Amino acid sequence: MQKKFRSALLLLTPAFLFSTALHSAEWNQYHGNNSDKKSQEKMISASWLKKSSSQVWKTPTPLGFSSFSVAAGRAFTLIGREDEDGLQREVCMAIDVKTGKEDWAVWLDRLDYGHGGGNSGASDNKGGDGPRSTPSVSEGRVYALDADFNLSCLDAATGKRQWAKSILKGFGGKNIKWKNASAPLIEGKMVVVGGGGSGQSFLAFDKFTGKLVWKNGNETMTHATPIAANIHGVRQIIFFCVSGLVSVEASSGKELWRQKFRFAVSTAAAPIVANNFVYCSAGYGVGAGLYKISKSGTKFSSEEIWRKANDLMNHWSTPVHHEGHLYGMFGFKKYGRGPLQCVELKTGQVKWSHAGYGPGNVILIEDKLLALADNGELAVVQATSSGYKELARRKVIAGKCWSTPVISDGKVFARSTKEAVCLSTRSN
């Protein structure tokens, strides 16, 4: 089986061709253009991170754990802000990538997470108010899915609302504990979300008109963002639900396969696809598993390769796959001390572990990890299974960082519950 596993990993299917229409300098959605947390950019060295001169700007981003999407000269994120009545509400914010100035801000919905209105994130790392979702951007439009599953399409240049859908009111949905944290998935000409009721848990809308393209599913959603991938030549979207993994055909929403997986309290990290293998993990004692997806004729099936209960837990920190290994933040509620680890995908064996990150997030740039620790320290680490090799590390922002750093056109963007920073990888 291991020989077949190695052969399969060598035949990794290229990401869906629609992404080639995007500029390589863009990071258009939460997990990147190809749903894999990998950048198409280059990073020759990490020397830029060691220099204070690499900072382009810093700006306030109060409340929440939303990350950035970047396109066409703007960075988009969700923040919390008081309205004229003194109520905390979600706001979709557009920032000029050159200056750090706010281009526009649009009210979404009222914040109500049960942690106390206006709480910007307690120092004891026990949560806090604010948006958990990240907006997506495509072809001049921004898509934001707020805490109450309201999907808004906004003009990327002006913030003017183009169309909106209430998933709860219009599609029989019911909110979940701590409310929505998943991000909209851009898939070709569609924007895909979850959260609907019976027969319409999964929803795909025309991203220009808002017209419903397809609906399917009888599932309860989690905080995990759906991902898109090619498996056995079939484009599919994988949702990580309370029942486990559910994959549907991207073009029609037809169910292709499912895999049971334990749920406890909250599932927030997205699944990872490596050719025909799918990895998933959750906290609260659940642990991780690897599954092989097979196809016979038109029928798909899932087979467990390994399962580790209460181990290899990715709370909300989705790892990245590179050359047969997973790299990311593992552990549960190990704030400020949780490790960055390298895990062999085929066995679940930890190859190396380095403490001091907590539940932050990583992305991959060529063969280098860009890792944001939960205390605001940013690190560049070599993505190699031979051992932990830190190339640079520096504290770049204050506040709690449960968000994901991104790179676009040579600029790195990161944010916390207090502020955001832009760093140039091309600084001298």
Short mmCIF file of C-alpha atoms in Angstrom, two decimals:
data_model
loop_
_atom_site.label_atom_id
_atom_site.label_comp_id
_atom_site.label_asym_id
_atom_site.label_seq_id
_atom_site.Cartn_x
_atom_site.Cartn_y
_atom_site.Cartn_z
CA MET A 1 0.00 0.00 0.00
CA GLN A 2 2.83 2.41 0.80
CA LYS A 3 4.33 1.88 -2.68
CA LYS A 4 0.98 2.72 -4.28
CA PHE A 5 0.72 5.74 -1.97
CA ARG A 6 4.10 7.09 -3.11
CA SER A 7 3.19 6.56 -6.76
CA ALA A 8 -0.07 8.40 -6.29
CA LEU A 9 1.62 11.39 -4.68
CA LEU A 10 3.99 11.68 -7.65
CA LEU A 11 0.98 12.08 -9.93
CA LEU A 12 -0.56 15.06 -8.20
CA THR A 13 -3.24 16.45 -10.48
CA PRO A 14 -2.77 20.13 -11.43
CA ALA A 15 -5.25 22.56 -9.90
CA PHE A 16 -8.33 23.41 -11.89
CA LEU A 17 -7.53 25.50 -14.96
CA PHE A 18 -9.86 28.36 -14.10
CA SER A 19 -7.26 29.63 -11.63
CA THR A 20 -4.83 30.36 -14.46
CA ALA A 21 -7.10 33.23 -15.42
CA LEU A 22 -6.21 34.84 -12.09
CA HIS A 23 -3.07 36.90 -11.77
CA SER A 24 -0.42 34.96 -9.90
CA ALA A 25 -0.07 38.04 -7.68
CA GLU A 26 -3.58 37.58 -6.27
CA TRP A 27 -4.70 35.64 -3.23
CA ASN A 28 -8.41 35.62 -3.95
CA GLN A 29 -9.89 33.54 -1.14
CA TYR A 30 -9.28 32.07 2.29
CA HIS A 31 -7.22 29.04 1.22
CA GLY A 32 -5.74 30.70 -1.85
CA ASN A 33 -6.59 30.52 -5.53
CA ASN A 34 -6.47 26.71 -5.65
CA SER A 35 -7.90 25.81 -2.21
CA ASP A 36 -4.50 24.44 -1.14
CA LYS A 37 -2.87 27.32 0.79
CA LYS A 38 -0.07 27.49 -1.79
CA SER A 39 1.18 30.66 -3.46
CA GLN A 40 2.36 30.84 -7.06
CA GLU A 41 4.89 33.52 -6.12
CA LYS A 42 8.59 33.17 -5.43
CA MET A 43 10.58 33.93 -2.30
CA ILE A 44 14.32 33.90 -2.92
CA SER A 45 15.29 34.54 0.69
CA ALA A 46 13.86 35.45 4.08
CA SER A 47 16.15 38.41 4.72
CA TRP A 48 13.28 40.88 4.25
CA LEU A 49 11.61 39.68 7.45
CA LYS A 50 14.67 40.55 9.53
CA LYS A 51 14.52 44.22 8.45
CA SER A 52 12.17 46.76 10.04
CA SER A 53 12.27 48.62 6.71
CA SER A 54 10.18 45.83 5.18
CA GLN A 55 7.04 47.26 6.82
CA VAL A 56 4.97 49.08 4.21
CA TRP A 57 2.12 50.06 6.52
CA LYS A 58 0.16 49.16 9.61
CA THR A 59 -3.53 49.91 10.20
CA PRO A 60 -6.22 49.12 12.81
CA THR A 61 -8.41 46.04 12.20
CA PRO A 62 -10.51 45.72 15.36
CA LEU A 63 -12.18 42.48 16.40
CA GLY A 64 -12.33 39.06 14.89
CA PHE A 65 -10.19 36.45 13.20
CA SER A 66 -10.89 37.16 9.54
CA SER A 67 -7.91 36.86 7.18
CA PHE A 68 -7.15 38.78 3.99
CA SER A 69 -8.02 38.22 0.36
CA VAL A 70 -6.06 40.40 -2.07
CA ALA A 71 -6.75 41.43 -5.66
CA ALA A 72 -6.52 44.45 -7.96
CA GLY A 73 -4.66 46.66 -5.50
CA ARG A 74 -6.94 46.09 -2.51
CA ALA A 75 -6.87 43.82 0.54
CA PHE A 76 -10.24 42.72 1.91
CA THR A 77 -11.10 41.55 5.42
CA LEU A 78 -13.96 41.60 7.94
CA ILE A 79 -13.78 43.64 11.14
CA GLY A 80 -16.10 44.67 13.96
CA ARG A 81 -17.20 48.29 14.31
CA GLU A 82 -19.80 50.16 16.32
CA ASP A 83 -22.71 51.63 14.38
CA GLU A 84 -24.58 54.83 15.21
CA ASP A 85 -26.61 52.96 17.83
CA GLY A 86 -23.51 51.69 19.60
CA LEU A 87 -24.05 48.13 18.39
CA GLN A 88 -21.14 46.01 17.23
CA ARG A 89 -21.60 45.00 13.59
CA GLU A 90 -19.58 43.13 11.04
CA VAL A 91 -17.97 45.30 8.40
CA CYS A 92 -16.38 44.30 5.10
CA MET A 93 -13.34 46.53 4.70
CA ALA A 94 -11.22 47.32 1.62
CA ILE A 95 -7.67 48.54 2.20
CA ASP A 96 -5.38 50.14 -0.40
CA VAL A 97 -2.37 47.81 -0.56
CA LYS A 98 0.04 50.68 -1.26
CA THR A 99 -0.97 53.02 1.56
CA GLY A 100 -2.90 50.94 4.10
CA LYS A 101 -5.75 53.44 3.97
CA GLU A 102 -9.36 52.33 4.06
CA ASP A 103 -10.91 52.60 0.59
CA TRP A 104 -14.40 51.67 1.74
CA ALA A 105 -16.29 49.84 4.45
CA VAL A 106 -19.73 48.23 4.23
CA TRP A 107 -21.96 47.22 7.15
CA LEU A 108 -22.89 43.55 7.21
CA ASP A 109 -24.73 42.14 10.24
CA ARG A 110 -24.79 42.70 14.01
CA LEU A 111 -22.27 40.79 16.06
CA ASP A 112 -23.59 38.45 18.74
CA TYR A 113 -21.29 35.60 19.70
CA GLY A 114 -22.12 35.30 23.37
CA HIS A 115 -18.68 36.54 24.44
CA GLY A 116 -19.81 40.05 25.37
CA GLY A 117 -20.40 42.83 22.87
CA GLY A 118 -17.32 44.77 21.91
CA ASN A 119 -14.81 42.31 23.37
CA SER A 120 -11.78 42.52 21.09
CA GLY A 121 -10.27 39.26 22.21
CA ALA A 122 -9.29 38.46 25.79
CA SER A 123 -5.60 38.21 26.67
CA ASP A 124 -6.21 34.77 28.17
CA ASN A 125 -6.99 33.41 24.68
CA LYS A 126 -10.58 32.43 25.43
CA GLY A 127 -12.13 33.81 22.29
CA GLY A 128 -13.71 37.17 21.68
CA ASP A 129 -16.24 38.87 19.45
CA GLY A 130 -15.72 39.59 15.81
CA PRO A 131 -16.04 38.03 12.37
CA ARG A 132 -14.52 34.58 11.82
CA SER A 133 -15.10 34.41 8.07
CA THR A 134 -12.85 35.79 5.31
CA PRO A 135 -14.23 37.52 2.20
CA SER A 136 -13.42 36.19 -1.27
CA VAL A 137 -12.80 38.29 -4.38
CA SER A 138 -13.17 37.49 -8.07
CA GLU A 139 -13.48 39.52 -11.27
CA GLY A 140 -14.15 42.82 -9.59
CA ARG A 141 -16.55 41.57 -6.92
CA VAL A 142 -16.16 40.71 -3.25
CA TYR A 143 -18.18 37.99 -1.51
CA ALA A 144 -18.71 38.09 2.24
CA LEU A 145 -20.51 35.44 4.33
CA ASP A 146 -21.29 36.92 7.73
CA ALA A 147 -21.93 35.30 11.12
CA ASP A 148 -25.61 34.74 10.33
CA PHE A 149 -24.99 33.15 6.93
CA ASN A 150 -25.88 36.28 4.95
CA LEU A 151 -24.02 36.22 1.64
CA SER A 152 -23.26 39.65 0.16
CA CYS A 153 -21.79 40.43 -3.25
CA LEU A 154 -20.06 43.83 -3.29
CA ASP A 155 -18.36 45.86 -5.99
CA ALA A 156 -14.62 45.55 -5.26
CA ALA A 157 -13.89 49.14 -6.26
CA THR A 158 -16.70 50.90 -4.40
CA GLY A 159 -18.27 48.45 -1.95
CA LYS A 160 -21.68 48.95 -3.56
CA ARG A 161 -23.90 45.93 -2.91
CA GLN A 162 -24.65 43.99 -6.09
CA TRP A 163 -26.84 41.26 -4.61
CA ALA A 164 -27.41 39.46 -1.31
CA LYS A 165 -28.84 36.16 -0.06
CA SER A 166 -29.98 35.14 3.42
CA ILE A 167 -29.09 31.45 3.70
CA LEU A 168 -31.07 31.08 6.93
CA LYS A 169 -34.24 32.86 5.80
CA GLY A 170 -34.18 32.01 2.10
CA PHE A 171 -32.92 28.42 2.26
CA GLY A 172 -34.20 27.04 5.56
CA GLY A 173 -30.90 27.17 7.39
CA LYS A 174 -30.16 27.16 11.09
CA ASN A 175 -27.15 28.77 12.69
CA ILE A 176 -24.50 26.83 14.61
CA LYS A 177 -22.67 27.33 17.90
CA TRP A 178 -20.49 30.47 17.77
CA LYS A 179 -22.16 31.17 14.42
CA ASN A 180 -20.62 30.98 10.97
CA ALA A 181 -16.86 31.04 10.42
CA SER A 182 -16.63 29.44 6.96
CA ALA A 183 -15.67 31.52 3.94
CA PRO A 184 -17.32 31.61 0.49
CA LEU A 185 -15.62 29.40 -2.09
CA ILE A 186 -15.05 30.81 -5.57
CA GLU A 187 -15.39 28.02 -8.12
CA GLY A 188 -15.32 29.14 -11.76
CA LYS A 189 -18.39 31.29 -12.33
CA MET A 190 -19.95 30.25 -9.03
CA VAL A 191 -19.68 31.17 -5.37
CA VAL A 192 -20.34 28.17 -3.10
CA VAL A 193 -21.45 28.21 0.54
CA GLY A 194 -23.07 25.95 3.11
CA GLY A 195 -25.64 26.52 5.81
CA GLY A 196 -28.98 25.78 4.15
CA GLY A 197 -31.65 23.41 5.45
CA SER A 198 -32.97 20.05 4.27
CA GLY A 199 -32.16 19.36 0.63
CA GLN A 200 -30.18 22.59 0.35
CA SER A 201 -27.31 22.41 2.83
CA PHE A 202 -24.87 23.10 -0.02
CA LEU A 203 -25.58 26.05 -2.30
CA ALA A 204 -23.95 27.38 -5.46
CA PHE A 205 -24.85 30.80 -6.84
CA ASP A 206 -23.92 32.51 -10.08
CA LYS A 207 -21.28 34.92 -8.84
CA PHE A 208 -22.44 37.73 -11.13
CA THR A 209 -26.23 37.55 -10.78
CA GLY A 210 -26.78 35.67 -7.51
CA LYS A 211 -29.02 33.18 -9.31
CA LEU A 212 -29.09 29.73 -7.71
CA VAL A 213 -27.09 27.26 -9.83
CA TRP A 214 -27.61 24.13 -7.72
CA LYS A 215 -28.48 22.97 -4.22
CA ASN A 216 -28.13 19.67 -2.38
CA GLY A 217 -27.42 18.04 0.96
CA ASN A 218 -29.05 17.29 4.30
CA GLU A 219 -26.16 18.21 6.54
CA THR A 220 -25.36 20.38 9.53
CA MET A 221 -22.47 22.67 8.69
CA THR A 222 -19.36 23.29 10.77
CA HIS A 223 -16.93 26.20 10.93
CA ALA A 224 -14.73 24.63 8.22
CA THR A 225 -14.50 26.29 4.80
CA PRO A 226 -15.28 24.03 1.80
CA ILE A 227 -12.48 23.34 -0.66
CA ALA A 228 -12.36 22.48 -4.36
CA ALA A 229 -10.13 19.80 -5.88
CA ASN A 230 -9.70 17.35 -8.74
CA ILE A 231 -9.86 13.71 -7.66
CA HIS A 232 -9.65 11.01 -10.35
CA GLY A 233 -10.18 13.72 -12.94
CA VAL A 234 -13.47 14.89 -11.46
CA ARG A 235 -13.81 18.44 -10.16
CA GLN A 236 -15.46 18.33 -6.76
CA ILE A 237 -16.17 20.38 -3.67
CA ILE A 238 -15.57 18.86 -0.25
CA PHE A 239 -17.56 20.02 2.77
CA PHE A 240 -16.45 19.07 6.30
CA CYS A 241 -19.82 18.62 8.03
CA VAL A 242 -20.98 17.34 11.41
CA SER A 243 -21.44 13.91 9.78
CA GLY A 244 -17.93 14.01 8.28
CA LEU A 245 -16.61 14.64 4.78
CA VAL A 246 -19.12 15.05 1.96
CA SER A 247 -17.95 15.56 -1.61
CA VAL A 248 -20.18 16.84 -4.40
CA GLU A 249 -19.65 17.33 -8.10
CA ALA A 250 -18.67 20.96 -8.63
CA SER A 251 -20.80 21.48 -11.73
CA SER A 252 -24.04 19.98 -10.38
CA GLY A 253 -23.86 19.54 -6.60
CA LYS A 254 -24.48 15.80 -7.00
CA GLU A 255 -23.02 13.79 -4.12
CA LEU A 256 -19.95 11.77 -5.13
CA TRP A 257 -18.74 10.23 -1.87
CA ARG A 258 -18.82 10.64 1.90
CA GLN A 259 -16.69 9.62 4.83
CA LYS A 260 -17.93 9.45 8.41
CA PHE A 261 -15.84 11.42 10.88
CA ARG A 262 -16.47 12.15 14.52
CA PHE A 263 -17.76 15.59 15.53
CA ALA A 264 -17.32 17.20 18.95
CA VAL A 265 -18.17 20.84 19.76
CA SER A 266 -16.56 22.43 16.67
CA THR A 267 -14.83 21.41 13.46
CA ALA A 268 -12.95 24.31 11.90
CA ALA A 269 -9.89 23.17 9.92
CA ALA A 270 -10.53 22.37 6.25
CA PRO A 271 -9.69 19.01 4.64
CA ILE A 272 -6.46 18.63 2.65
CA VAL A 273 -6.37 16.84 -0.72
CA ALA A 274 -3.22 15.13 -2.05
CA ASN A 275 -4.15 13.47 -5.33
CA ASN A 276 -6.70 10.79 -4.26
CA PHE A 277 -5.96 11.04 -0.54
CA VAL A 278 -7.87 13.31 1.82
CA TYR A 279 -6.70 14.32 5.29
CA CYS A 280 -8.91 15.88 7.93
CA SER A 281 -8.62 16.80 11.59
CA ALA A 282 -10.56 18.39 14.44
CA GLY A 283 -10.01 19.40 18.07
CA TYR A 284 -11.89 18.54 21.27
CA GLY A 285 -10.37 15.07 21.44
CA VAL A 286 -11.34 14.10 17.88
CA GLY A 287 -7.93 13.83 16.18
CA ALA A 288 -7.04 13.19 12.55
CA GLY A 289 -7.50 10.70 9.74
CA LEU A 290 -6.35 9.93 6.20
CA TYR A 291 -8.68 8.49 3.57
CA LYS A 292 -8.09 7.07 0.12
CA ILE A 293 -10.71 8.01 -2.46
CA SER A 294 -11.25 5.38 -5.17
CA LYS A 295 -13.32 5.44 -8.34
CA SER A 296 -14.84 2.48 -10.18
CA GLY A 297 -16.70 3.55 -13.29
CA THR A 298 -18.68 6.56 -12.11
CA LYS A 299 -18.87 5.45 -8.47
CA PHE A 300 -16.60 6.88 -5.78
CA SER A 301 -15.73 5.33 -2.42
CA SER A 302 -13.61 6.24 0.62
CA GLU A 303 -11.28 3.93 2.55
CA GLU A 304 -9.56 4.70 5.85
CA ILE A 305 -5.76 4.56 5.68
CA TRP A 306 -5.09 5.60 9.25
CA ARG A 307 -6.93 7.26 12.13
CA LYS A 308 -5.42 8.88 15.23
CA ALA A 309 -7.92 9.71 17.94
CA ASN A 310 -7.11 12.67 20.20
CA ASP A 311 -3.86 13.21 18.28
CA LEU A 312 -2.63 15.44 15.42
CA MET A 313 -5.41 17.89 16.17
CA ASN A 314 -5.72 20.94 13.93
CA HIS A 315 -8.17 23.05 15.87
CA TRP A 316 -8.78 25.68 13.18
CA SER A 317 -5.25 25.73 11.76
CA THR A 318 -5.47 24.00 8.38
CA PRO A 319 -2.03 22.57 7.44
CA VAL A 320 -0.50 22.56 3.97
CA HIS A 321 0.68 19.54 1.97
CA HIS A 322 4.13 19.51 0.36
CA GLU A 323 6.03 16.55 -1.07
CA GLY A 324 4.25 13.88 0.94
CA HIS A 325 4.20 15.79 4.23
CA LEU A 326 1.83 18.04 6.15
CA TYR A 327 3.15 21.25 7.68
CA GLY A 328 1.14 23.30 10.13
CA MET A 329 0.11 24.11 13.68
CA PHE A 330 -0.98 21.01 15.59
CA GLY A 331 -2.35 20.73 19.11
CA PHE A 332 -5.43 21.81 21.02
CA LYS A 333 -5.66 24.90 23.20
CA LYS A 334 -1.88 25.17 23.45
CA TYR A 335 -1.99 28.93 23.10
CA GLY A 336 1.40 30.54 22.60
CA ARG A 337 3.21 27.22 22.93
CA GLY A 338 1.58 24.84 20.45
CA PRO A 339 4.00 23.40 17.90
CA LEU A 340 4.62 23.83 14.23
CA GLN A 341 5.02 20.26 13.00
CA CYS A 342 5.94 18.19 9.98
CA VAL A 343 3.82 15.05 9.64
CA GLU A 344 4.33 12.27 7.11
CA LEU A 345 1.04 12.01 5.27
CA LYS A 346 1.09 8.28 4.49
CA THR A 347 1.64 7.23 8.13
CA GLY A 348 0.66 10.15 10.36
CA GLN A 349 4.15 10.01 11.90
CA VAL A 350 5.50 13.29 13.28
CA LYS A 351 8.87 13.95 11.62
CA TRP A 352 9.67 17.06 13.64
CA SER A 353 8.01 19.44 16.07
CA HIS A 354 8.91 22.98 17.18
CA ALA A 355 6.99 24.67 20.00
CA GLY A 356 6.09 28.33 20.29
CA TYR A 357 3.37 28.97 17.69
CA GLY A 358 -0.05 28.23 19.17
CA PRO A 359 -3.11 28.02 16.89
CA GLY A 360 -1.81 30.28 14.15
CA ASN A 361 -1.69 29.41 10.45
CA VAL A 362 0.70 28.68 7.59
CA ILE A 363 0.84 28.98 3.83
CA LEU A 364 3.43 27.61 1.39
CA ILE A 365 5.54 29.75 -0.94
CA GLU A 366 7.56 27.42 -3.18
CA ASP A 367 9.49 25.36 -0.59
CA LYS A 368 9.10 27.79 2.30
CA LEU A 369 6.45 28.09 4.98
CA LEU A 370 5.12 31.47 5.99
CA ALA A 371 3.91 30.90 9.54
CA LEU A 372 1.98 33.34 11.72
CA ALA A 373 2.08 32.49 15.44
CA ASP A 374 -0.89 33.45 17.60
CA ASN A 375 1.19 36.12 19.37
CA GLY A 376 1.89 38.08 16.18
CA GLU A 377 5.29 36.61 15.36
CA LEU A 378 5.83 35.87 11.68
CA ALA A 379 8.33 33.20 10.62
CA VAL A 380 9.77 31.82 7.42
CA VAL A 381 10.59 28.13 7.79
CA GLN A 382 12.04 25.72 5.26
CA ALA A 383 9.45 23.12 4.22
CA THR A 384 11.62 20.05 4.64
CA SER A 385 11.02 16.81 6.51
CA SER A 386 14.65 16.60 7.60
CA GLY A 387 14.17 18.98 10.54
CA TYR A 388 12.95 22.37 11.69
CA LYS A 389 14.91 25.05 9.82
CA GLU A 390 13.88 28.58 10.72
CA LEU A 391 15.14 31.17 8.25
CA ALA A 392 13.75 34.28 9.94
CA ARG A 393 11.30 35.31 12.65
CA ARG A 394 10.00 38.64 13.93
CA LYS A 395 7.05 40.02 15.87
CA VAL A 396 5.13 42.12 13.36
CA ILE A 397 1.76 42.85 15.01
CA ALA A 398 0.12 43.11 18.42
CA GLY A 399 -3.09 41.33 19.38
CA LYS A 400 -4.29 37.77 18.97
CA CYS A 401 -3.62 36.13 15.61
CA TRP A 402 -5.87 33.22 14.72
CA SER A 403 -5.88 34.30 11.10
CA THR A 404 -3.84 33.23 8.06
CA PRO A 405 -1.00 35.28 6.54
CA VAL A 406 -1.12 35.73 2.75
CA ILE A 407 1.20 36.97 0.02
CA SER A 408 0.32 38.96 -3.08
CA ASP A 409 2.62 40.70 -5.55
CA GLY A 410 5.60 40.46 -3.23
CA LYS A 411 3.71 41.81 -0.22
CA VAL A 412 2.80 39.82 2.89
CA PHE A 413 -0.42 40.67 4.74
CA ALA A 414 -1.23 39.59 8.28
CA ARG A 415 -3.75 40.73 10.87
CA SER A 416 -4.82 40.28 14.45
CA THR A 417 -7.75 41.30 16.64
CA LYS A 418 -6.17 44.77 16.82
CA GLU A 419 -4.19 45.61 13.69
CA ALA A 420 -2.98 44.58 10.26
CA VAL A 421 0.44 44.86 8.70
CA CYS A 422 1.82 44.81 5.16
CA LEU A 423 5.43 43.76 4.62
CA SER A 424 7.43 43.85 1.42
CA THR A 425 9.48 40.77 0.54
CA ARG A 426 11.40 42.96 -1.93
CA SER A 427 12.75 45.43 0.62
CA ASN A 428 16.45 46.22 0.49
#
